[in-house]
Amino acid sequence: MKKPYAPESSDSALFRSEFTDVKPIKQDKIPPQRLSSKHKSADLTKKHDPLSEVKQRNATFQFSDGFEGYFDSNQPLKYVQPGADSYEVKRLRRGEYPPDLILDLHGLNKEQAKLEIAALIYAAQKQHFHCVCIVHGIGSFVLKKNVPNWLIQHPAVKGFHQAPLEWGGQGALLVLIDLPQVHSKY
């Protein structure tokens, strides 16, 4: 029969002799408070880059909730900015323009959605993206009703059309963005 492994007695004795005067420490401190996720997200927002405020100001556009456009309920949701080419919106419907950016508004309230849409349009213009997709969902129809009314207020929106099924169908819009003209020095 084998003996279980035991440390050599001299090592064990040496170890004990070195730590004879050591006593366990009693906890006399209050443990750190664990922050809820609400506090954590507030702390994270405080630690942002200094340019974020400038970016946010540039990306905001004041949408009005009081403005309501007319959309024919018997047809797919679409809009063409006065003076813009309606053929471009037809190309949206056909799926000829895949979106360069996709914004999903699920889980956002109206105010958050407004800010995100304004930021999306700003980002699309800055990055020279011609087509974006806004997924508003259907849900309680709050965003489905308001998003088109907000979009027709923005001067950079050339038009939009209800998205084809592969991009969200009735719960999404494909939006054409008017890109700023790049001026050459030559």
Tab-separated table of C-alpha atoms in Angstrom:
chain	number	residue	atom	x	y	z
A	1	MET	CA	0.000	0.000	0.000
A	2	LYS	CA	1.313	3.383	-1.038
A	3	LYS	CA	1.454	6.304	1.320
A	4	PRO	CA	-0.271	9.497	0.159
A	5	TYR	CA	2.144	12.251	-0.838
A	6	ALA	CA	3.155	14.431	2.083
A	7	PRO	CA	5.609	17.296	2.054
A	8	GLU	CA	8.896	16.547	3.672
A	9	SER	CA	8.764	17.180	7.371
A	10	SER	CA	11.752	19.526	7.330
A	11	ASP	CA	10.105	21.772	4.702
A	12	SER	CA	6.871	21.830	6.620
A	13	ALA	CA	8.632	22.629	9.877
A	14	LEU	CA	10.680	25.385	8.246
A	15	PHE	CA	7.525	26.932	6.774
A	16	ARG	CA	5.709	26.898	10.123
A	17	SER	CA	8.675	28.407	11.915
A	18	GLU	CA	8.756	31.339	9.496
A	19	PHE	CA	5.095	32.185	10.009
A	20	THR	CA	4.548	31.518	13.712
A	21	ASP	CA	3.691	35.126	14.549
A	22	VAL	CA	1.252	35.594	11.613
A	23	LYS	CA	-2.416	36.046	12.476
A	24	PRO	CA	-5.421	36.252	10.162
A	25	ILE	CA	-6.504	39.787	9.274
A	26	LYS	CA	-9.926	40.933	10.358
A	27	GLN	CA	-11.861	42.827	7.720
A	28	ASP	CA	-12.261	46.402	8.934
A	29	LYS	CA	-13.084	48.018	5.620
A	30	ILE	CA	-16.426	48.470	3.912
A	31	PRO	CA	-16.490	46.544	0.648
A	32	PRO	CA	-16.765	48.720	-2.458
A	33	GLN	CA	-20.287	49.344	-3.610
A	34	ARG	CA	-21.220	47.589	-6.806
A	35	LEU	CA	-22.751	50.023	-9.249
A	36	SER	CA	-25.889	49.136	-11.105
A	37	SER	CA	-25.799	49.133	-14.889
A	38	LYS	CA	-27.470	52.550	-14.837
A	39	HIS	CA	-24.545	54.016	-12.883
A	40	LYS	CA	-21.982	52.230	-15.037
A	41	SER	CA	-23.436	53.653	-18.237
A	42	ALA	CA	-23.509	57.134	-16.676
A	43	ASP	CA	-19.825	56.798	-15.794
A	44	LEU	CA	-18.991	55.625	-19.285
A	45	THR	CA	-20.742	58.593	-20.861
A	46	LYS	CA	-18.666	60.946	-18.718
A	47	LYS	CA	-15.489	59.423	-20.167
A	48	HIS	CA	-15.947	60.365	-23.801
A	49	ASP	CA	-13.663	61.967	-26.283
A	50	PRO	CA	-13.695	65.772	-26.370
A	51	LEU	CA	-14.794	65.850	-29.998
A	52	SER	CA	-18.000	63.937	-29.287
A	53	GLU	CA	-19.876	67.104	-28.299
A	54	VAL	CA	-18.827	68.816	-31.521
A	55	LYS	CA	-19.802	65.731	-33.519
A	56	GLN	CA	-23.147	65.558	-31.712
A	57	ARG	CA	-23.896	69.235	-32.425
A	58	ASN	CA	-23.087	68.736	-36.098
A	59	ALA	CA	-25.221	65.596	-36.252
A	60	THR	CA	-28.337	67.076	-34.665
A	61	PHE	CA	-31.265	68.286	-36.656
A	62	GLN	CA	-34.421	69.533	-35.010
A	63	PHE	CA	-37.316	67.406	-36.231
A	64	SER	CA	-40.821	68.608	-35.452
A	65	ASP	CA	-43.424	66.225	-34.091
A	66	GLY	CA	-46.170	68.631	-35.153
A	67	PHE	CA	-45.465	68.234	-38.863
A	68	GLU	CA	-47.366	65.479	-40.588
A	69	GLY	CA	-47.008	64.688	-44.276
A	70	TYR	CA	-49.575	63.024	-46.484
A	71	PHE	CA	-48.870	59.441	-47.506
A	72	ASP	CA	-51.347	57.374	-49.529
A	73	SER	CA	-52.292	54.423	-47.312
A	74	ASN	CA	-53.185	52.331	-50.396
A	75	GLN	CA	-49.617	52.425	-51.711
A	76	PRO	CA	-46.184	51.575	-50.312
A	77	LEU	CA	-44.666	54.334	-48.229
A	78	LYS	CA	-42.615	56.640	-50.477
A	79	TYR	CA	-41.516	60.246	-50.816
A	80	VAL	CA	-39.649	62.304	-53.408
A	81	GLN	CA	-38.267	65.713	-52.477
A	82	PRO	CA	-39.702	68.467	-54.712
A	83	GLY	CA	-37.291	68.975	-57.601
A	84	ALA	CA	-35.620	65.574	-57.138
A	85	ASP	CA	-35.683	62.802	-59.748
A	86	SER	CA	-38.542	60.384	-58.999
A	87	TYR	CA	-36.767	57.688	-61.026
A	88	GLU	CA	-34.198	57.397	-58.217
A	89	VAL	CA	-36.937	56.421	-55.756
A	90	LYS	CA	-38.156	53.782	-58.220
A	91	ARG	CA	-34.616	52.399	-58.247
A	92	LEU	CA	-34.811	52.194	-54.441
A	93	ARG	CA	-38.015	50.173	-54.690
A	94	ARG	CA	-36.405	47.784	-57.160
A	95	GLY	CA	-33.492	47.211	-54.796
A	96	GLU	CA	-30.900	48.718	-57.131
A	97	TYR	CA	-29.359	50.707	-54.287
A	98	PRO	CA	-28.094	48.544	-51.442
A	99	PRO	CA	-27.826	50.579	-48.247
A	100	ASP	CA	-24.361	51.705	-47.178
A	101	LEU	CA	-25.462	52.185	-43.559
A	102	ILE	CA	-28.241	50.507	-41.587
A	103	LEU	CA	-29.813	52.056	-38.499
A	104	ASP	CA	-31.950	49.841	-36.270
A	105	LEU	CA	-34.308	51.866	-34.068
A	106	HIS	CA	-35.719	48.912	-32.110
A	107	GLY	CA	-35.806	49.704	-28.401
A	108	LEU	CA	-35.468	53.491	-28.811
A	109	ASN	CA	-38.031	56.076	-27.823
A	110	LYS	CA	-39.059	58.963	-30.101
A	111	GLU	CA	-36.448	61.427	-28.825
A	112	GLN	CA	-33.615	58.913	-29.091
A	113	ALA	CA	-34.780	57.908	-32.570
A	114	LYS	CA	-34.761	61.547	-33.726
A	115	LEU	CA	-31.166	61.985	-32.587
A	116	GLU	CA	-30.057	58.730	-34.181
A	117	ILE	CA	-31.697	59.582	-37.516
A	118	ALA	CA	-30.074	63.023	-37.563
A	119	ALA	CA	-26.710	61.443	-36.756
A	120	LEU	CA	-27.212	58.817	-39.472
A	121	ILE	CA	-27.933	61.435	-42.143
A	122	TYR	CA	-24.924	63.464	-41.021
A	123	ALA	CA	-22.667	60.382	-41.086
A	124	ALA	CA	-23.947	59.384	-44.533
A	125	GLN	CA	-23.179	62.830	-45.920
A	126	LYS	CA	-19.760	62.926	-44.268
A	127	GLN	CA	-18.823	59.488	-45.611
A	128	HIS	CA	-20.469	60.121	-49.023
A	129	PHE	CA	-23.000	57.301	-48.669
A	130	HIS	CA	-25.900	57.702	-51.067
A	131	CYS	CA	-28.349	55.177	-49.576
A	132	VAL	CA	-29.143	54.254	-45.972
A	133	CYS	CA	-31.670	51.921	-44.405
A	134	ILE	CA	-33.681	52.856	-41.315
A	135	VAL	CA	-35.277	49.873	-39.591
A	136	HIS	CA	-38.110	51.269	-37.483
A	137	GLY	CA	-40.092	48.067	-37.010
A	138	ILE	CA	-43.839	47.903	-36.802
A	139	GLY	CA	-44.591	47.411	-33.092
A	140	SER	CA	-47.034	49.977	-31.771
A	141	PHE	CA	-46.671	52.090	-34.962
A	142	VAL	CA	-45.106	55.026	-33.066
A	143	LEU	CA	-41.829	55.035	-34.994
A	144	LYS	CA	-43.391	53.643	-38.176
A	145	LYS	CA	-45.671	56.692	-38.258
A	146	ASN	CA	-43.148	59.323	-37.152
A	147	VAL	CA	-39.969	58.373	-39.043
A	148	PRO	CA	-41.369	59.320	-42.500
A	149	ASN	CA	-42.678	62.620	-41.117
A	150	TRP	CA	-39.234	63.417	-39.731
A	151	LEU	CA	-37.405	62.409	-42.895
A	152	ILE	CA	-39.400	64.716	-45.181
A	153	GLN	CA	-38.345	67.643	-42.976
A	154	HIS	CA	-34.619	67.088	-43.511
A	155	PRO	CA	-33.171	68.985	-46.498
A	156	ALA	CA	-30.597	66.236	-47.203
A	157	VAL	CA	-33.261	63.557	-47.783
A	158	LYS	CA	-33.899	63.341	-51.546
A	159	GLY	CA	-36.475	60.620	-51.118
A	160	PHE	CA	-37.327	57.328	-49.506
A	161	HIS	CA	-39.264	54.187	-50.203
A	162	GLN	CA	-40.502	51.276	-48.160
A	163	ALA	CA	-37.674	48.756	-48.148
A	164	PRO	CA	-37.794	45.530	-50.136
A	165	LEU	CA	-38.223	42.399	-48.024
A	166	GLU	CA	-34.477	41.680	-47.869
A	167	TRP	CA	-33.921	45.011	-46.091
A	168	GLY	CA	-36.920	44.924	-43.736
A	169	GLY	CA	-40.089	45.298	-45.822
A	170	GLN	CA	-42.844	47.256	-44.077
A	171	GLY	CA	-40.647	47.718	-41.012
A	172	ALA	CA	-37.914	49.668	-42.806
A	173	LEU	CA	-37.239	52.524	-45.207
A	174	LEU	CA	-34.494	52.950	-47.786
A	175	VAL	CA	-33.465	56.604	-47.854
A	176	LEU	CA	-31.598	58.525	-50.562
A	177	ILE	CA	-29.230	61.135	-49.183
A	178	ASP	CA	-28.315	64.304	-51.062
A	179	LEU	CA	-24.544	64.424	-50.948
A	180	PRO	CA	-22.732	67.751	-50.687
A	181	GLN	CA	-20.842	68.708	-53.812
A	182	VAL	CA	-17.088	68.392	-53.515
A	183	HIS	CA	-15.403	71.548	-54.785
A	184	SER	CA	-12.101	71.151	-56.540
A	185	LYS	CA	-9.346	73.780	-56.383
A	186	TYR	CA	-8.567	73.273	-60.080
